JSON list of C-alpha atoms in Angstrom, two decimals:
[
{"chain": "A", "resi": 427, "resn": "MET", "atom": "CA", "xyz": [-79.18, -19.33, 24.11]},
{"chain": "A", "resi": 428, "resn": "ALA", "atom": "CA", "xyz": [-76.07, -22.19, 24.31]},
{"chain": "A", "resi": 429, "resn": "ALA", "atom": "CA", "xyz": [-75.77, -23.30, 27.60]},
{"chain": "A", "resi": 430, "resn": "ARG", "atom": "CA", "xyz": [-71.99, -22.30, 27.66]},
{"chain": "A", "resi": 431, "resn": "VAL", "atom": "CA", "xyz": [-72.94, -18.72, 26.80]},
{"chain": "A", "resi": 432, "resn": "THR", "atom": "CA", "xyz": [-75.34, -18.54, 29.58]},
{"chain": "A", "resi": 433, "resn": "ASP", "atom": "CA", "xyz": [-72.77, -19.82, 32.19]},
{"chain": "A", "resi": 434, "resn": "TRP", "atom": "CA", "xyz": [-69.74, -17.27, 30.88]},
{"chain": "A", "resi": 435, "resn": "GLY", "atom": "CA", "xyz": [-72.33, -14.63, 30.84]},
{"chain": "A", "resi": 436, "resn": "LEU", "atom": "CA", "xyz": [-73.03, -15.23, 34.49]},
{"chain": "A", "resi": 437, "resn": "ALA", "atom": "CA", "xyz": [-69.46, -15.10, 35.25]},
{"chain": "A", "resi": 438, "resn": "VAL", "atom": "CA", "xyz": [-68.51, -12.07, 33.36]},
{"chain": "A", "resi": 439, "resn": "LEU", "atom": "CA", "xyz": [-71.58, -10.23, 35.20]},
{"chain": "A", "resi": 440, "resn": "VAL", "atom": "CA", "xyz": [-70.56, -11.34, 38.70]},
{"chain": "A", "resi": 441, "resn": "ALA", "atom": "CA", "xyz": [-66.99, -10.04, 37.77]},
{"chain": "A", "resi": 442, "resn": "SER", "atom": "CA", "xyz": [-68.72, -6.86, 36.41]},
{"chain": "A", "resi": 443, "resn": "LEU", "atom": "CA", "xyz": [-70.62, -6.56, 39.57]},
{"chain": "A", "resi": 444, "resn": "VAL", "atom": "CA", "xyz": [-67.84, -6.78, 41.78]},
{"chain": "A", "resi": 445, "resn": "ALA", "atom": "CA", "xyz": [-65.67, -4.29, 39.50]},
{"chain": "A", "resi": 446, "resn": "SER", "atom": "CA", "xyz": [-68.88, -1.70, 39.58]},
{"chain": "A", "resi": 447, "resn": "GLY", "atom": "CA", "xyz": [-69.86, -2.50, 43.19]},
{"chain": "A", "resi": 448, "resn": "GLY", "atom": "CA", "xyz": [-66.33, -1.20, 44.90]},
{"chain": "A", "resi": 449, "resn": "PRO", "atom": "CA", "xyz": [-66.43, 2.02, 43.39]},
{"chain": "A", "resi": 450, "resn": "THR", "atom": "CA", "xyz": [-70.01, 2.71, 44.80]},
{"chain": "A", "resi": 451, "resn": "LEU", "atom": "CA", "xyz": [-68.30, 2.53, 48.21]},
{"chain": "A", "resi": 452, "resn": "PHE", "atom": "CA", "xyz": [-66.32, 5.61, 47.31]},
{"chain": "A", "resi": 453, "resn": "ALA", "atom": "CA", "xyz": [-68.92, 7.51, 45.23]},
{"chain": "A", "resi": 454, "resn": "GLY", "atom": "CA", "xyz": [-70.74, 10.33, 46.76]},
{"chain": "A", "resi": 455, "resn": "SER", "atom": "CA", "xyz": [-70.96, 13.29, 44.45]},
{"chain": "A", "resi": 456, "resn": "THR", "atom": "CA", "xyz": [-73.86, 13.67, 42.13]},
{"chain": "A", "resi": 457, "resn": "GLY", "atom": "CA", "xyz": [-71.03, 12.97, 39.21]},
{"chain": "A", "resi": 458, "resn": "ASP", "atom": "CA", "xyz": [-70.96, 9.61, 40.48]},
{"chain": "A", "resi": 459, "resn": "THR", "atom": "CA", "xyz": [-74.25, 8.60, 39.77]},
{"chain": "A", "resi": 460, "resn": "TRP", "atom": "CA", "xyz": [-73.54, 6.74, 36.71]},
{"chain": "A", "resi": 461, "resn": "VAL", "atom": "CA", "xyz": [-71.30, 4.09, 38.99]},
{"chain": "A", "resi": 462, "resn": "PHE", "atom": "CA", "xyz": [-74.55, 3.29, 40.85]},
{"chain": "A", "resi": 463, "resn": "VAL", "atom": "CA", "xyz": [-76.55, 2.98, 37.76]},
{"chain": "A", "resi": 464, "resn": "ALA", "atom": "CA", "xyz": [-74.08, 0.56, 36.14]},
{"chain": "A", "resi": 465, "resn": "HIS", "atom": "CA", "xyz": [-74.07, -1.46, 39.23]},
{"chain": "A", "resi": 466, "resn": "ASP", "atom": "CA", "xyz": [-78.01, -1.47, 39.20]},
{"chain": "A", "resi": 467, "resn": "VAL", "atom": "CA", "xyz": [-78.02, -2.35, 35.44]},
{"chain": "A", "resi": 468, "resn": "LEU", "atom": "CA", "xyz": [-75.69, -5.27, 36.02]},
{"chain": "A", "resi": 469, "resn": "GLY", "atom": "CA", "xyz": [-77.71, -6.40, 39.06]},
{"chain": "A", "resi": 470, "resn": "ILE", "atom": "CA", "xyz": [-80.81, -6.69, 36.75]},
{"chain": "A", "resi": 471, "resn": "GLY", "atom": "CA", "xyz": [-78.74, -8.46, 34.15]},
{"chain": "A", "resi": 472, "resn": "ILE", "atom": "CA", "xyz": [-77.63, -10.99, 36.43]},
{"chain": "A", "resi": 473, "resn": "LEU", "atom": "CA", "xyz": [-81.19, -11.60, 37.78]},
{"chain": "A", "resi": 474, "resn": "LEU", "atom": "CA", "xyz": [-82.44, -12.14, 34.00]},
{"chain": "A", "resi": 475, "resn": "LEU", "atom": "CA", "xyz": [-79.91, -14.43, 33.02]},
{"chain": "A", "resi": 476, "resn": "LEU", "atom": "CA", "xyz": [-80.11, -16.42, 36.27]},
{"chain": "A", "resi": 477, "resn": "ALA", "atom": "CA", "xyz": [-83.66, -16.92, 35.36]},
{"chain": "A", "resi": 478, "resn": "VAL", "atom": "CA", "xyz": [-82.53, -18.20, 31.77]},
{"chain": "A", "resi": 479, "resn": "LYS", "atom": "CA", "xyz": [-80.26, -20.64, 33.68]},
{"chain": "A", "resi": 480, "resn": "LEU", "atom": "CA", "xyz": [-82.83, -21.74, 36.32]},
{"chain": "A", "resi": 481, "resn": "ARG", "atom": "CA", "xyz": [-85.38, -22.43, 33.72]},
{"chain": "A", "resi": 482, "resn": "ARG", "atom": "CA", "xyz": [-82.61, -24.80, 31.85]},
{"chain": "A", "resi": 483, "resn": "VAL", "atom": "CA", "xyz": [-81.53, -26.70, 35.10]},
{"chain": "A", "resi": 484, "resn": "GLY", "atom": "CA", "xyz": [-84.32, -26.21, 37.36]},
{"chain": "A", "resi": 485, "resn": "ALA", "atom": "CA", "xyz": [-85.85, -29.82, 36.93]},
{"chain": "A", "resi": 486, "resn": "ARG", "atom": "CA", "xyz": [-82.17, -30.87, 38.05]},
{"chain": "A", "resi": 487, "resn": "VAL", "atom": "CA", "xyz": [-82.04, -28.28, 41.10]},
{"chain": "A", "resi": 488, "resn": "PHE", "atom": "CA", "xyz": [-85.36, -28.74, 42.37]},
{"chain": "A", "resi": 489, "resn": "ALA", "atom": "CA", "xyz": [-85.26, -32.43, 42.44]},
{"chain": "A", "resi": 490, "resn": "PRO", "atom": "CA", "xyz": [-82.12, -33.54, 45.00]},
{"chain": "A", "resi": 491, "resn": "ALA", "atom": "CA", "xyz": [-82.43, -37.13, 43.78]},
{"chain": "A", "resi": 492, "resn": "ARG", "atom": "CA", "xyz": [-81.17, -35.87, 40.52]},
{"chain": "A", "resi": 493, "resn": "TRP", "atom": "CA", "xyz": [-78.23, -34.25, 42.02]},
{"chain": "A", "resi": 494, "resn": "ASP", "atom": "CA", "xyz": [-74.59, -35.21, 41.14]},
{"chain": "A", "resi": 495, "resn": "ARG", "atom": "CA", "xyz": [-72.02, -34.47, 43.50]},
{"chain": "A", "resi": 496, "resn": "ARG", "atom": "CA", "xyz": [-71.07, -31.06, 41.94]},
{"chain": "A", "resi": 497, "resn": "THR", "atom": "CA", "xyz": [-74.75, -29.88, 41.93]},
{"chain": "A", "resi": 498, "resn": "ILE", "atom": "CA", "xyz": [-74.30, -28.11, 45.56]},
{"chain": "A", "resi": 499, "resn": "TYR", "atom": "CA", "xyz": [-71.90, -25.75, 44.07]},
{"chain": "A", "resi": 500, "resn": "GLY", "atom": "CA", "xyz": [-74.29, -24.49, 41.55]},
{"chain": "A", "resi": 501, "resn": "VAL", "atom": "CA", "xyz": [-77.28, -24.33, 44.34]},
{"chain": "A", "resi": 502, "resn": "VAL", "atom": "CA", "xyz": [-74.79, -22.27, 46.61]},
{"chain": "A", "resi": 503, "resn": "GLY", "atom": "CA", "xyz": [-73.85, -19.86, 43.85]},
{"chain": "A", "resi": 504, "resn": "THR", "atom": "CA", "xyz": [-77.70, -19.28, 43.13]},
{"chain": "A", "resi": 505, "resn": "VAL", "atom": "CA", "xyz": [-78.78, -18.76, 46.83]},
{"chain": "A", "resi": 506, "resn": "LEU", "atom": "CA", "xyz": [-75.44, -16.23, 47.32]},
{"chain": "A", "resi": 507, "resn": "ALA", "atom": "CA", "xyz": [-76.51, -14.54, 44.10]},
{"chain": "A", "resi": 508, "resn": "GLY", "atom": "CA", "xyz": [-80.40, -14.30, 45.35]},
{"chain": "A", "resi": 509, "resn": "LEU", "atom": "CA", "xyz": [-79.44, -13.02, 48.63]},
{"chain": "A", "resi": 510, "resn": "ALA", "atom": "CA", "xyz": [-76.61, -10.54, 47.31]},
{"chain": "A", "resi": 511, "resn": "LEU", "atom": "CA", "xyz": [-79.62, -9.15, 44.84]},
{"chain": "A", "resi": 512, "resn": "VAL", "atom": "CA", "xyz": [-82.13, -8.98, 47.71]},
{"chain": "A", "resi": 513, "resn": "SER", "atom": "CA", "xyz": [-79.79, -7.31, 50.05]},
{"chain": "A", "resi": 514, "resn": "GLY", "atom": "CA", "xyz": [-78.62, -4.85, 47.49]},
{"chain": "A", "resi": 515, "resn": "LEU", "atom": "CA", "xyz": [-82.38, -4.18, 46.56]},
{"chain": "A", "resi": 516, "resn": "LEU", "atom": "CA", "xyz": [-83.42, -3.60, 50.08]},
{"chain": "A", "resi": 517, "resn": "TRP", "atom": "CA", "xyz": [-80.51, -1.49, 50.82]},
{"chain": "A", "resi": 518, "resn": "ALA", "atom": "CA", "xyz": [-80.95, 0.83, 47.67]},
{"chain": "A", "resi": 519, "resn": "ASN", "atom": "CA", "xyz": [-84.74, 1.40, 48.94]},
{"chain": "A", "resi": 520, "resn": "GLY", "atom": "CA", "xyz": [-83.91, 2.55, 52.28]},
{"chain": "A", "resi": 521, "resn": "VAL", "atom": "CA", "xyz": [-84.26, -0.65, 54.41]},
{"chain": "A", "resi": 522, "resn": "THR", "atom": "CA", "xyz": [-81.27, -0.56, 56.86]},
{"chain": "A", "resi": 523, "resn": "PRO", "atom": "CA", "xyz": [-81.60, -3.03, 59.63]},
{"chain": "A", "resi": 524, "resn": "ASP", "atom": "CA", "xyz": [-78.53, -4.42, 61.57]},
{"chain": "A", "resi": 525, "resn": "VAL", "atom": "CA", "xyz": [-77.74, -8.07, 60.67]},
{"chain": "A", "resi": 526, "resn": "ALA", "atom": "CA", "xyz": [-75.62, -9.44, 63.46]},
{"chain": "A", "resi": 527, "resn": "GLY", "atom": "CA", "xyz": [-74.28, -6.14, 64.22]},
{"chain": "A", "resi": 528, "resn": "TYR", "atom": "CA", "xyz": [-73.44, -5.06, 60.74]},
{"chain": "A", "resi": 529, "resn": "SER", "atom": "CA", "xyz": [-75.23, -3.02, 58.36]},
{"chain": "A", "resi": 530, "resn": "LEU", "atom": "CA", "xyz": [-77.37, -4.21, 55.78]},
{"chain": "A", "resi": 531, "resn": "LEU", "atom": "CA", "xyz": [-74.60, -2.80, 53.11]},
{"chain": "A", "resi": 532, "resn": "SER", "atom": "CA", "xyz": [-71.87, -4.79, 54.86]},
{"chain": "A", "resi": 533, "resn": "VAL", "atom": "CA", "xyz": [-73.94, -7.62, 54.66]},
{"chain": "A", "resi": 534, "resn": "HIS", "atom": "CA", "xyz": [-74.38, -7.13, 50.78]},
{"chain": "A", "resi": 535, "resn": "ASP", "atom": "CA", "xyz": [-70.58, -6.78, 50.22]},
{"chain": "A", "resi": 536, "resn": "ALA", "atom": "CA", "xyz": [-69.60, -9.92, 52.30]},
{"chain": "A", "resi": 537, "resn": "LEU", "atom": "CA", "xyz": [-72.33, -11.76, 50.11]},
{"chain": "A", "resi": 538, "resn": "GLY", "atom": "CA", "xyz": [-70.62, -10.33, 46.80]},
{"chain": "A", "resi": 539, "resn": "VAL", "atom": "CA", "xyz": [-67.38, -11.64, 47.90]},
{"chain": "A", "resi": 540, "resn": "ALA", "atom": "CA", "xyz": [-68.78, -14.98, 48.65]},
{"chain": "A", "resi": 541, "resn": "LEU", "atom": "CA", "xyz": [-70.76, -15.13, 45.37]},
{"chain": "A", "resi": 542, "resn": "VAL", "atom": "CA", "xyz": [-67.23, -14.63, 43.78]},
{"chain": "A", "resi": 543, "resn": "LEU", "atom": "CA", "xyz": [-65.98, -17.38, 45.70]},
{"chain": "A", "resi": 544, "resn": "GLY", "atom": "CA", "xyz": [-69.02, -19.51, 44.91]},
{"chain": "A", "resi": 545, "resn": "VAL", "atom": "CA", "xyz": [-68.80, -18.68, 41.22]},
{"chain": "A", "resi": 546, "resn": "ALA", "atom": "CA", "xyz": [-64.99, -19.68, 41.25]},
{"chain": "A", "resi": 547, "resn": "ALA", "atom": "CA", "xyz": [-65.79, -22.97, 43.31]},
{"chain": "A", "resi": 548, "resn": "HIS", "atom": "CA", "xyz": [-68.59, -23.78, 40.61]},
{"chain": "A", "resi": 549, "resn": "MET", "atom": "CA", "xyz": [-66.70, -22.90, 37.51]},
{"chain": "A", "resi": 550, "resn": "VAL", "atom": "CA", "xyz": [-63.83, -25.13, 38.61]},
{"chain": "A", "resi": 551, "resn": "ALA", "atom": "CA", "xyz": [-66.36, -27.84, 39.34]},
{"chain": "A", "resi": 552, "resn": "ARG", "atom": "CA", "xyz": [-68.60, -27.60, 36.21]},
{"chain": "A", "resi": 553, "resn": "ALA", "atom": "CA", "xyz": [-67.31, -25.02, 33.60]},
{"chain": "A", "resi": 554, "resn": "LYS", "atom": "CA", "xyz": [-66.39, -25.76, 30.03]},
{"chain": "A", "resi": 555, "resn": "PRO", "atom": "CA", "xyz": [-64.81, -23.46, 27.89]},
{"chain": "A", "resi": 556, "resn": "LEU", "atom": "CA", "xyz": [-66.56, -21.61, 24.96]},
{"chain": "A", "resi": 557, "resn": "ARG", "atom": "CA", "xyz": [-66.59, -22.84, 21.60]},
{"chain": "A", "resi": 558, "resn": "ARG", "atom": "CA", "xyz": [-66.34, -21.08, 18.51]},
{"chain": "A", "resi": 559, "resn": "ARG", "atom": "CA", "xyz": [-70.00, -22.35, 17.42]},
{"chain": "A", "resi": 560, "resn": "ASP", "atom": "CA", "xyz": [-71.25, -21.04, 20.81]},
{"chain": "A", "resi": 561, "resn": "LEU", "atom": "CA", "xyz": [-70.82, -17.54, 19.72]},
{"chain": "A", "resi": 562, "resn": "ALA", "atom": "CA", "xyz": [-70.96, -18.09, 15.99]},
{"chain": "A", "resi": 563, "resn": "HIS", "atom": "CA", "xyz": [-74.61, -16.68, 15.51]},
{"chain": "A", "resi": 564, "resn": "ARG", "atom": "CA", "xyz": [-75.51, -13.30, 16.12]},
{"chain": "A", "resi": 565, "resn": "ARG", "atom": "CA", "xyz": [-78.71, -14.47, 17.85]},
{"chain": "A", "resi": 566, "resn": "GLN", "atom": "CA", "xyz": [-76.85, -15.74, 20.62]},
{"chain": "A", "resi": 567, "resn": "PHE", "atom": "CA", "xyz": [-75.86, -12.10, 21.37]},
{"chain": "A", "resi": 568, "resn": "LEU", "atom": "CA", "xyz": [-79.42, -10.83, 20.57]},
{"chain": "A", "resi": 569, "resn": "ALA", "atom": "CA", "xyz": [-80.85, -13.46, 23.06]},
{"chain": "A", "resi": 570, "resn": "MET", "atom": "CA", "xyz": [-78.41, -12.35, 25.59]},
{"chain": "A", "resi": 571, "resn": "GLY", "atom": "CA", "xyz": [-79.06, -8.91, 25.05]}
]
């Protein structure tokens, strides 16, 4: 999968997670199950795409001597994504500790907002626009799917 497709895919998934996460705060009836399912599927998607990205940039990320001045944005984004995923998974499985006086769901929500800000900063520092050739082959879509 092209690097730009991975990067923009992660950005779209983060935006989609925010768009699906908001309605989960107001969903409560059995007819609202789809909102939680969509949010869960998007969370799994970001986990998988993040693994693809880390496989590509891991050598640089795990060797701080190879960092440039913009690498910190990606590291912060990755940490925030991981924390948001773990906190959401724990909360969904019934783990409900108070963290500094806040519920785990509140912490998950705050991490989601921080993740959006972190991804935005990372995109400003590093993002490259998609090119026609990045999307020209169906294999890109199959690999991303």
